[in-house]
Short mmCIF file of N, CA and C in Angstrom, two decimals:
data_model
loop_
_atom_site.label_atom_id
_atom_site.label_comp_id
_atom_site.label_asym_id
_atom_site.label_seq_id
_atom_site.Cartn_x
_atom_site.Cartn_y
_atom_site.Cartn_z
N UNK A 1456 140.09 -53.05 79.06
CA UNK A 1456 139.10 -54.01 79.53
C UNK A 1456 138.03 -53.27 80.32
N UNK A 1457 136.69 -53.23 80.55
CA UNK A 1457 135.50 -53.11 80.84
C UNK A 1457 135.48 -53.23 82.23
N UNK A 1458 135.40 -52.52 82.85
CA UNK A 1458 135.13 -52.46 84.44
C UNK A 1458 133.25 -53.18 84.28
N UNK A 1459 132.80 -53.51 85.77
CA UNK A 1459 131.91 -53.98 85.76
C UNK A 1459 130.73 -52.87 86.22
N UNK A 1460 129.14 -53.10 86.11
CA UNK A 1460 128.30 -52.18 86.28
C UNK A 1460 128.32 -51.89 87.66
N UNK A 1461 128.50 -53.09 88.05
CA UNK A 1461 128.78 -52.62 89.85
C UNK A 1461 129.36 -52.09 90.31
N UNK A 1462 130.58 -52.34 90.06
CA UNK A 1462 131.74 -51.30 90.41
C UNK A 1462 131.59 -49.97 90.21
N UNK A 1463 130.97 -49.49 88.99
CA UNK A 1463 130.95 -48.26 88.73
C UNK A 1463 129.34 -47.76 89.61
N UNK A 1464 129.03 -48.15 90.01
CA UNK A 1464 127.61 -47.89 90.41
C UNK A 1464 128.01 -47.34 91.81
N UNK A 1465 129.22 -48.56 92.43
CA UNK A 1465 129.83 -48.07 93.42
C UNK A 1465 130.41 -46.82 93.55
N UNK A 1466 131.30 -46.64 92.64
CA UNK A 1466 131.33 -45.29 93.01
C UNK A 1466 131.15 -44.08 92.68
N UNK A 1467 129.56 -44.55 91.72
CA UNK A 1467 128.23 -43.32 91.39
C UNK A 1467 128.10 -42.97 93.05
N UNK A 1468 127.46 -44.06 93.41
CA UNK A 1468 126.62 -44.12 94.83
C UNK A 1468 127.65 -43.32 95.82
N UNK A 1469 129.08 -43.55 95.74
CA UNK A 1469 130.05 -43.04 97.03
C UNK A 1469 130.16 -41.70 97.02
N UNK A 1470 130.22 -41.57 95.76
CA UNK A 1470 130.54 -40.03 95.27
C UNK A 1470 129.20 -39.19 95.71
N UNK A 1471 127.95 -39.67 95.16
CA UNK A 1471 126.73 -38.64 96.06
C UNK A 1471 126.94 -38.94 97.27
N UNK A 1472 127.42 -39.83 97.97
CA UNK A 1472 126.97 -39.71 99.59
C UNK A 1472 128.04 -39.39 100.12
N UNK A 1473 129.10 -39.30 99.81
CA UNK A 1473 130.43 -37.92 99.83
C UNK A 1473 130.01 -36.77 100.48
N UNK A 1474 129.15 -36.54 99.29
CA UNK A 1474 128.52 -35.13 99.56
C UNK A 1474 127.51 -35.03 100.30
N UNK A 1475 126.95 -36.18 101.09
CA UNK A 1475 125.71 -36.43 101.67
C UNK A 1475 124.34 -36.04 100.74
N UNK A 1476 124.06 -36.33 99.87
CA UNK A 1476 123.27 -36.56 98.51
C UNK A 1476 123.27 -37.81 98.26
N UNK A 1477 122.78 -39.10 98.94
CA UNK A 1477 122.38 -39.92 98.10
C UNK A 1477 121.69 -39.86 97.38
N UNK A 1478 121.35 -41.20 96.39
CA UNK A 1478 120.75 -41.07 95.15
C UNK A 1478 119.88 -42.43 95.29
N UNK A 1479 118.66 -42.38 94.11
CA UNK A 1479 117.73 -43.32 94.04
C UNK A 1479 118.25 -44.13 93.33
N UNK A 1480 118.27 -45.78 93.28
CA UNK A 1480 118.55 -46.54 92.39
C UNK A 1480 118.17 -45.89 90.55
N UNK A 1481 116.57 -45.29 90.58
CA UNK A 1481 115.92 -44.79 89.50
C UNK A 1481 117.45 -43.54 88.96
N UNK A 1482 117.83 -43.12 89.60
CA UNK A 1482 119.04 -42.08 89.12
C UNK A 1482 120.14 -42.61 88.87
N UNK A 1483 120.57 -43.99 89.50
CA UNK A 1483 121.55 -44.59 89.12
C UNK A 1483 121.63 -45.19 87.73
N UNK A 1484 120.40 -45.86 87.71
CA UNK A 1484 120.54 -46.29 86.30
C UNK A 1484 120.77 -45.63 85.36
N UNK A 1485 120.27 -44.12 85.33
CA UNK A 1485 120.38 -43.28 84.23
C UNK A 1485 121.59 -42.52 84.50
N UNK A 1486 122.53 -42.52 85.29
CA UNK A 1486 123.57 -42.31 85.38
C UNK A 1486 124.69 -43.33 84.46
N UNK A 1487 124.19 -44.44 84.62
CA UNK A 1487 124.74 -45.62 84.44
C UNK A 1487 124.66 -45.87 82.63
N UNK A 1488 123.82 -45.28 82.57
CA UNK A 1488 123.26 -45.43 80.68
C UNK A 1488 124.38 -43.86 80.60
N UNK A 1489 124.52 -42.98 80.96
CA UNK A 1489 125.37 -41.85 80.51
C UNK A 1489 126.92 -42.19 80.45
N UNK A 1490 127.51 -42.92 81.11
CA UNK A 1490 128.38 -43.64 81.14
C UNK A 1490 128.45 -44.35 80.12
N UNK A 1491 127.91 -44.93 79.96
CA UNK A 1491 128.36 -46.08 78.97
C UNK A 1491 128.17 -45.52 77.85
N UNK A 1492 127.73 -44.52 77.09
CA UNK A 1492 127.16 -43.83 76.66
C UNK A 1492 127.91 -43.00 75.77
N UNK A 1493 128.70 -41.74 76.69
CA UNK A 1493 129.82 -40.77 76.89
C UNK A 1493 130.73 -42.13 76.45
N UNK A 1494 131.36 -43.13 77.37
CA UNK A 1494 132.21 -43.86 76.82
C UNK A 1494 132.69 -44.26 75.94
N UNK A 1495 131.18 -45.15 75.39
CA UNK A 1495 131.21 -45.91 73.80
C UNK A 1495 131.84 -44.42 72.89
N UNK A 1496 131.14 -43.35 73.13
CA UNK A 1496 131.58 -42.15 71.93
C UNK A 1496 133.19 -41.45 72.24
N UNK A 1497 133.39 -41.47 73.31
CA UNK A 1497 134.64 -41.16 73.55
C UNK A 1497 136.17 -42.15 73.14
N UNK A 1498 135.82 -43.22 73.19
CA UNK A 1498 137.14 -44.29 73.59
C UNK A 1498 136.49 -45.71 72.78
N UNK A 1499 135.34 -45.84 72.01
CA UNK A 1499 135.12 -46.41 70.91
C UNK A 1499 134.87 -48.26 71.65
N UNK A 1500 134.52 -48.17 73.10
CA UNK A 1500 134.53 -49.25 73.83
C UNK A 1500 133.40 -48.83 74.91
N UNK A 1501 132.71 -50.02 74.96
CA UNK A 1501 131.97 -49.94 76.72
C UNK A 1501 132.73 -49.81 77.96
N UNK A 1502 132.03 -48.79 78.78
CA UNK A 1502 132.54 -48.69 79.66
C UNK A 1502 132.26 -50.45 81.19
N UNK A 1503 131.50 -50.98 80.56
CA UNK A 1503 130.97 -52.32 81.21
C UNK A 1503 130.16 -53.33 80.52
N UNK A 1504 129.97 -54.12 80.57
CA UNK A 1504 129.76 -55.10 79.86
C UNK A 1504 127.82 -55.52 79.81
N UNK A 1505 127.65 -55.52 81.27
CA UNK A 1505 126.44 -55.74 81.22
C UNK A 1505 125.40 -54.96 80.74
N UNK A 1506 124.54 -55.87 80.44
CA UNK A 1506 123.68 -55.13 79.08
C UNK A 1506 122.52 -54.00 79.95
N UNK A 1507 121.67 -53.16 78.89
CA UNK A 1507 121.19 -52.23 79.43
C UNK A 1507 119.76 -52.30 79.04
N UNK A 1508 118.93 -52.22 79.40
CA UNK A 1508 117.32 -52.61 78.84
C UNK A 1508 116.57 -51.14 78.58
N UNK A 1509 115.52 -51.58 77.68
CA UNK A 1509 114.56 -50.15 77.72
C UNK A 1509 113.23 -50.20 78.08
N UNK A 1510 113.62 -50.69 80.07
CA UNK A 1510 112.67 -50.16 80.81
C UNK A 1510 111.20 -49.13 80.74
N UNK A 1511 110.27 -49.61 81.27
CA UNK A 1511 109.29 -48.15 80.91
C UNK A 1511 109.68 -47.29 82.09
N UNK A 1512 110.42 -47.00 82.84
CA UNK A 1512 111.04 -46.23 83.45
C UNK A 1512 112.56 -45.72 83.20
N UNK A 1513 112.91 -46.42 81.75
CA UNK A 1513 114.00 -45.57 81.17
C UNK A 1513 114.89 -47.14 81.22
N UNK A 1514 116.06 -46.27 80.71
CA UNK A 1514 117.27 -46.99 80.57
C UNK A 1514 117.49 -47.88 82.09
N UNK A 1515 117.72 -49.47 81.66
CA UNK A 1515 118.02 -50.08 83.07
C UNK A 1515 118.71 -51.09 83.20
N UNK A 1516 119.86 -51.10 84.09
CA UNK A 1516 120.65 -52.30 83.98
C UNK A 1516 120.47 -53.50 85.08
N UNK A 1517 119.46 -54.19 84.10
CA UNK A 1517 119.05 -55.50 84.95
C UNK A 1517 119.77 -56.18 86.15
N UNK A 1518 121.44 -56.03 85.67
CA UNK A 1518 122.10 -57.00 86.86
C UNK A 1518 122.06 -55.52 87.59
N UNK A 1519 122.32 -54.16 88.00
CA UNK A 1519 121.78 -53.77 89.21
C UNK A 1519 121.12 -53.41 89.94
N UNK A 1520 120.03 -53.43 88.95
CA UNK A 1520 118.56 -53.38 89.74
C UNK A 1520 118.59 -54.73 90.36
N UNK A 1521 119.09 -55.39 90.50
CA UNK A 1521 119.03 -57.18 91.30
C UNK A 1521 119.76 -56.51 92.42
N UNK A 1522 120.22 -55.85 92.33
CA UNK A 1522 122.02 -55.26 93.67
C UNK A 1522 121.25 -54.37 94.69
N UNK A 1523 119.85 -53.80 94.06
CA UNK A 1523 119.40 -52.50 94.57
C UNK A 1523 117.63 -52.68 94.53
N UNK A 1524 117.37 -53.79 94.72
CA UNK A 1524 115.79 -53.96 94.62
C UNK A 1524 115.24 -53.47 96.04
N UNK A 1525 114.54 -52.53 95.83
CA UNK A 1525 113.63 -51.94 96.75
C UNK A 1525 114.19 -50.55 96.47
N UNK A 1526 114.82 -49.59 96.11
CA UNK A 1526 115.80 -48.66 96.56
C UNK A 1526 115.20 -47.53 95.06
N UNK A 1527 113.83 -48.02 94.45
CA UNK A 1527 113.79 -47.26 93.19
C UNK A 1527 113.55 -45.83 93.32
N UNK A 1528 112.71 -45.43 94.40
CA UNK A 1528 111.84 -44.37 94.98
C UNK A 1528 112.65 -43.78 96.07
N UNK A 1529 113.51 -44.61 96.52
CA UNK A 1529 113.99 -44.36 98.34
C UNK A 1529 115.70 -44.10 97.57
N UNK A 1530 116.52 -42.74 98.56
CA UNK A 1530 117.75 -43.11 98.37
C UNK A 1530 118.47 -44.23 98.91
N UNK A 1531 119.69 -44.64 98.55
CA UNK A 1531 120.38 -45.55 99.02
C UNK A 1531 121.60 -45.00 99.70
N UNK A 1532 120.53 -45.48 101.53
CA UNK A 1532 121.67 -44.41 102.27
C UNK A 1532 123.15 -45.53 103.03
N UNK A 1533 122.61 -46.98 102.81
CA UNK A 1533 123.86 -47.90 102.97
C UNK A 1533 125.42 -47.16 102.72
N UNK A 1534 125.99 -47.43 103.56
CA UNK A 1534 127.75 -46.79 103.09
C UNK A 1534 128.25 -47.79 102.18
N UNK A 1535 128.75 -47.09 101.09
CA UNK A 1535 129.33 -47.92 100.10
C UNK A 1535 130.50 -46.53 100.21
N UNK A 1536 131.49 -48.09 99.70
CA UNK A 1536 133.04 -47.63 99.34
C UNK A 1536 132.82 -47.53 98.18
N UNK A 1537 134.23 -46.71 97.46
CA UNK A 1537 134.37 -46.36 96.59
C UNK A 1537 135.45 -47.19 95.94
N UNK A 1538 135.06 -48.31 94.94
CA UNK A 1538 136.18 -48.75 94.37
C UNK A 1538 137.45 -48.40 93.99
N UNK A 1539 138.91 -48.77 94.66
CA UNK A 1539 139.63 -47.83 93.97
C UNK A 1539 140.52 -48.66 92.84
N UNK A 1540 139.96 -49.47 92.28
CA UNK A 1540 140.73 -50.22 91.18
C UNK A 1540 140.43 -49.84 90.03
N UNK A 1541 139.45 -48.60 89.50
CA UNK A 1541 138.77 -47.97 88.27
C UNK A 1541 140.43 -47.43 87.27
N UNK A 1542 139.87 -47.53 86.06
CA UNK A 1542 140.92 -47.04 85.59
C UNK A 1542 140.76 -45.86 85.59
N UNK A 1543 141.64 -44.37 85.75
CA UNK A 1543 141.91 -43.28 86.24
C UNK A 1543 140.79 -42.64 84.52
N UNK A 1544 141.08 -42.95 83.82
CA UNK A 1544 140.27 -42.71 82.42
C UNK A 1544 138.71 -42.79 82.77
N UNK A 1545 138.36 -43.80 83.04
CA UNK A 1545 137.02 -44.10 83.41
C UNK A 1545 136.48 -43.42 84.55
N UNK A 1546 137.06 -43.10 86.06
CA UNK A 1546 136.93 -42.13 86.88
C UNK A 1546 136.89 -40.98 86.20
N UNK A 1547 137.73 -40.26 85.60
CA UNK A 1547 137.64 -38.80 84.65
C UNK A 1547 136.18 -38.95 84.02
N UNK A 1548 135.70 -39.78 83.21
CA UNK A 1548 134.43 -39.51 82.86
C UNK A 1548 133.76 -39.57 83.59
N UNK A 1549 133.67 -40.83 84.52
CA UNK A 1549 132.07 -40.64 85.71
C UNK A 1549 132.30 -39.35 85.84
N UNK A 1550 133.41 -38.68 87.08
CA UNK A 1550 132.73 -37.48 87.40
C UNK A 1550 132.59 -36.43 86.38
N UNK A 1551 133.23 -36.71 84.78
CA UNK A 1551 132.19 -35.87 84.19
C UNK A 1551 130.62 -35.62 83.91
N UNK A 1552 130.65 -37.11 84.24
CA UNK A 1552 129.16 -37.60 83.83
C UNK A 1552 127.86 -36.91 85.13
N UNK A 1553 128.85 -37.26 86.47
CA UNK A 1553 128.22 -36.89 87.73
C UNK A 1553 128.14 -35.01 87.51
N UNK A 1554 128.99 -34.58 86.92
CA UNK A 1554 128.76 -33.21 87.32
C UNK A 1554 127.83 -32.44 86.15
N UNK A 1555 127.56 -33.18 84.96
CA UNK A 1555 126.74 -32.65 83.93
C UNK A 1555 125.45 -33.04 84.39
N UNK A 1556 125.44 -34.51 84.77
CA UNK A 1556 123.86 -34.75 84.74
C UNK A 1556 123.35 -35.09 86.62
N UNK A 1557 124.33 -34.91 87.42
CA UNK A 1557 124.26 -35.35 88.59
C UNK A 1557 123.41 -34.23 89.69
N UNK A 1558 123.12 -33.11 88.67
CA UNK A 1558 122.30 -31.73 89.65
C UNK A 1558 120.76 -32.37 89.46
N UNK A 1559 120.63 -33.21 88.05
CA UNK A 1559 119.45 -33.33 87.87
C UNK A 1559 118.25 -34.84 88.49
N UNK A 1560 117.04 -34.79 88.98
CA UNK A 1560 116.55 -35.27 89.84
C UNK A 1560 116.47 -36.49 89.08
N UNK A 1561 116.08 -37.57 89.67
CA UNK A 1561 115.96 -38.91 89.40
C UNK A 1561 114.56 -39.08 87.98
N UNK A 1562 114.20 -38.29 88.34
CA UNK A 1562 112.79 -37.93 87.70
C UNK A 1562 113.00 -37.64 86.08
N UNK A 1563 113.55 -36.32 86.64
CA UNK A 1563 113.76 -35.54 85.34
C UNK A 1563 115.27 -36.64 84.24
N UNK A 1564 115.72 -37.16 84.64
CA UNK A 1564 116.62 -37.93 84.10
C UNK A 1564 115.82 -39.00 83.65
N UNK A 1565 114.61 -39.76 84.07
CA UNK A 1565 113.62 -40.68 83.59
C UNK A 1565 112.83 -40.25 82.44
N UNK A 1566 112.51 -39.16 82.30
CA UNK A 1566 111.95 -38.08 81.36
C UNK A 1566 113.21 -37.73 80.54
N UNK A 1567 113.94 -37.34 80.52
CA UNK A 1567 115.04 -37.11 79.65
C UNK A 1567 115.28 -38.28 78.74
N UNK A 1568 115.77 -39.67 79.51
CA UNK A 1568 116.16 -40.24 79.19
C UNK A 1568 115.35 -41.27 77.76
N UNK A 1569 114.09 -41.15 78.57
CA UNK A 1569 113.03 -41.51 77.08
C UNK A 1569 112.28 -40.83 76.43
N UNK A 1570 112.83 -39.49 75.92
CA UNK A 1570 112.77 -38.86 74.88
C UNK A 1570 114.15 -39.05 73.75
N UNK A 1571 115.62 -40.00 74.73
CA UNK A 1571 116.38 -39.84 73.36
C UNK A 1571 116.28 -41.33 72.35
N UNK A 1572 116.92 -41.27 71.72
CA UNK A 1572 116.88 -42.08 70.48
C UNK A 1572 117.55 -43.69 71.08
N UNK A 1573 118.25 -43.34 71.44
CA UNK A 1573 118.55 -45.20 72.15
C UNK A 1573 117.54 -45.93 72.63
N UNK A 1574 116.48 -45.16 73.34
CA UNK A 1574 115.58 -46.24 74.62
C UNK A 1574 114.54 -45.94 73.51
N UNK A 1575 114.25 -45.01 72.57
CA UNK A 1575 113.02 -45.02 71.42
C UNK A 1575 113.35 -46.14 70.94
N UNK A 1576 114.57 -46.44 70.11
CA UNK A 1576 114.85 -47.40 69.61
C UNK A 1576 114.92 -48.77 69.54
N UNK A 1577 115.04 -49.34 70.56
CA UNK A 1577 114.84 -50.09 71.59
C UNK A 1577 113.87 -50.78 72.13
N UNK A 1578 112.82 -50.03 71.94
CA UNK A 1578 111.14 -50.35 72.22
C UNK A 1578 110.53 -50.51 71.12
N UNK A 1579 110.89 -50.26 69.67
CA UNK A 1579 110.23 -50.28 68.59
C UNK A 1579 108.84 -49.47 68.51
N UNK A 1580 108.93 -48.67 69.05
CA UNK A 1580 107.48 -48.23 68.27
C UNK A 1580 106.37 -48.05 69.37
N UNK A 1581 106.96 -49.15 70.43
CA UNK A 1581 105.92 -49.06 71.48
C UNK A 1581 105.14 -47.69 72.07
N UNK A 1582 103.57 -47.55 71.55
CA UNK A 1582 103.32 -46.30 71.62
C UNK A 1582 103.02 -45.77 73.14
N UNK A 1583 103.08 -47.00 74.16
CA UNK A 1583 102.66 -46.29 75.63
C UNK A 1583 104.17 -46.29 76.31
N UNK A 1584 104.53 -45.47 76.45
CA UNK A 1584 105.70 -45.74 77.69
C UNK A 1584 105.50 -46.34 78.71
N UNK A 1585 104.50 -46.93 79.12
CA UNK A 1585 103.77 -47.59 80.36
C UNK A 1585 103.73 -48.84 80.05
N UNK A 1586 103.96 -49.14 78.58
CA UNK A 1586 104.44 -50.97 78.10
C UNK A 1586 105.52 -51.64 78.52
N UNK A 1587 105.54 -52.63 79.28
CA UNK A 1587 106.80 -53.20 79.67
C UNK A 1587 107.82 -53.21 78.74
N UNK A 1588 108.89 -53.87 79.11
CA UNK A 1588 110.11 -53.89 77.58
C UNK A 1588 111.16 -54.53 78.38
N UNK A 1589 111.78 -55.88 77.59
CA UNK A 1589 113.03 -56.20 78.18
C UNK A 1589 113.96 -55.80 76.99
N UNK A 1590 113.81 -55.59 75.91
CA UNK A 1590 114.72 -54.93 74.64
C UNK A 1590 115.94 -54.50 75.37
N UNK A 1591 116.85 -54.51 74.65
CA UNK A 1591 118.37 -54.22 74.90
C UNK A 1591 118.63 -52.80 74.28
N UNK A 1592 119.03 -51.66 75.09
CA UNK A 1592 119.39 -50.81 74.67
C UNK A 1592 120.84 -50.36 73.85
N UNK A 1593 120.79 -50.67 72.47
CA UNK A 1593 122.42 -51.17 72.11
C UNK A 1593 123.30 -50.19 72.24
N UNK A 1594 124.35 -51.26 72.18
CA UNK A 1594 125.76 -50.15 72.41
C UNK A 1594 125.61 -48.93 70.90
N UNK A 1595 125.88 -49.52 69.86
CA UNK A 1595 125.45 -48.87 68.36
C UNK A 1595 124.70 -48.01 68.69
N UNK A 1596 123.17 -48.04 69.29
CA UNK A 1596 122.80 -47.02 69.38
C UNK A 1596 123.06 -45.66 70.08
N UNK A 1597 124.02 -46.43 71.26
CA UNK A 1597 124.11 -44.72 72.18
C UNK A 1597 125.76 -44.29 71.56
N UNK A 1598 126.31 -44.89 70.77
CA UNK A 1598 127.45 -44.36 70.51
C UNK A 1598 127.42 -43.59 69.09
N UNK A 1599 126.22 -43.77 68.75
CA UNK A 1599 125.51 -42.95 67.35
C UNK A 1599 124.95 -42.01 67.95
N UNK A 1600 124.34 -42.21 69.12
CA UNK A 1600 123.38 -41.11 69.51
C UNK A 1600 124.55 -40.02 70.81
N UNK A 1601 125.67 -40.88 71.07
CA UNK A 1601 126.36 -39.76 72.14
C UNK A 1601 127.26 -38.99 70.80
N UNK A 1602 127.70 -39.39 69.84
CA UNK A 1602 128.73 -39.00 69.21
C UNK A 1602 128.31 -37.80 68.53
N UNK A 1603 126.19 -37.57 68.24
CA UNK A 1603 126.19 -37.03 67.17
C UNK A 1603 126.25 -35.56 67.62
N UNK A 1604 126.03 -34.50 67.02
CA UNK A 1604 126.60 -33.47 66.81
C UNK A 1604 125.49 -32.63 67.92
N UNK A 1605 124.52 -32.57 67.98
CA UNK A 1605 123.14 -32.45 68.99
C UNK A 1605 123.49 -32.19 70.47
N UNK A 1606 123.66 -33.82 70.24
CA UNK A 1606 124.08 -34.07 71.77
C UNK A 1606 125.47 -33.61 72.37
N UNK A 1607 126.47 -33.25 71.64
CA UNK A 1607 127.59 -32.70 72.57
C UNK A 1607 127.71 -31.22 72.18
N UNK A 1608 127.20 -30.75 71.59
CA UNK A 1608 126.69 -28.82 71.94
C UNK A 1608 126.04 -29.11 72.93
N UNK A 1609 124.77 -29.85 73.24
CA UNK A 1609 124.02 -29.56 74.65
C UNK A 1609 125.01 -30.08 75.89
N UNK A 1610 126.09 -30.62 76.04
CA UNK A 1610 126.92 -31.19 77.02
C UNK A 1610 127.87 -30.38 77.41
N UNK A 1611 128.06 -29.26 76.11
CA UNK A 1611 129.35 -28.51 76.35
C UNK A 1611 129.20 -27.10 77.01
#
């Protein structure tokens, strides 16, 4: 069963400020799209349920940008706990997820993230990245696009 986006966001967020590294909401989300992401290709299931949009600032999950409004630019230095009801499977990937893509800046993960094929996809065609978009970034697509052969030489 599908843990929720929050939960796991929770303990994206606990885990940088662990280390005293908080993070921008803008990094969460794209943390949050790698997850689900890695998941769908690993274990053939979402790692959460709620859907994921293709933002002109990248991959974004509507219900936590509602959790984290104001916080896009600014870290989020609030203390958050760390859920401990995750299934031990799903923890193993976040912090895989945190330690592959978690050196890299909020920025450069916004830039990364819409150059790949899910959030292209998603937008249809839209030729400005500066065009709004509520489009759904599908599961199909990132589990085609985490599985394919490209993308996990560059992971490994």
């Amino acid at each position: 069963m599908p843990s929720s986006a929050q939960k796991i966001s929770e303990y994206i967020l606990a885990a940088f400020q662990e280390v005293g590294d908080p993070i921008t909401t803008a990094k969460l989300h794209k943390l949050l799209y790698y997850v689900q992401g890695w998941h769908l290709a690993h274990f053939e299931e979402p790692a959460f349920p709620e859907r994921i949009e293709a933002w002109m600032h990248g991959p974004t999950v509507p219900a936590v940008h509602d959790l984290y409004n104001g916080h896009w630019g600014r870290p989020i230095v609030e203390p958050i706990e760390a859920p401990q009801d995750l299934d031990t499977r799903l923890r193993e990937l976040i912090d895989e997820v945190i330690e592959l893509y978690g050196i890299d800046t909020g920025y450069s993960l916004h830039i990364r993230t819409r150059m790949e094929d899910p959030w292209l996809e998603a937008r249809h065609g839209l030729s400005n990245h500066h065009e709004g978009c509520r489009e759904e970034v599908t599961q199909e697509s990132m589990k085609r696009f985490f599985k394919s052969e490209d993308v996990r030489k560059e992971a490994a």
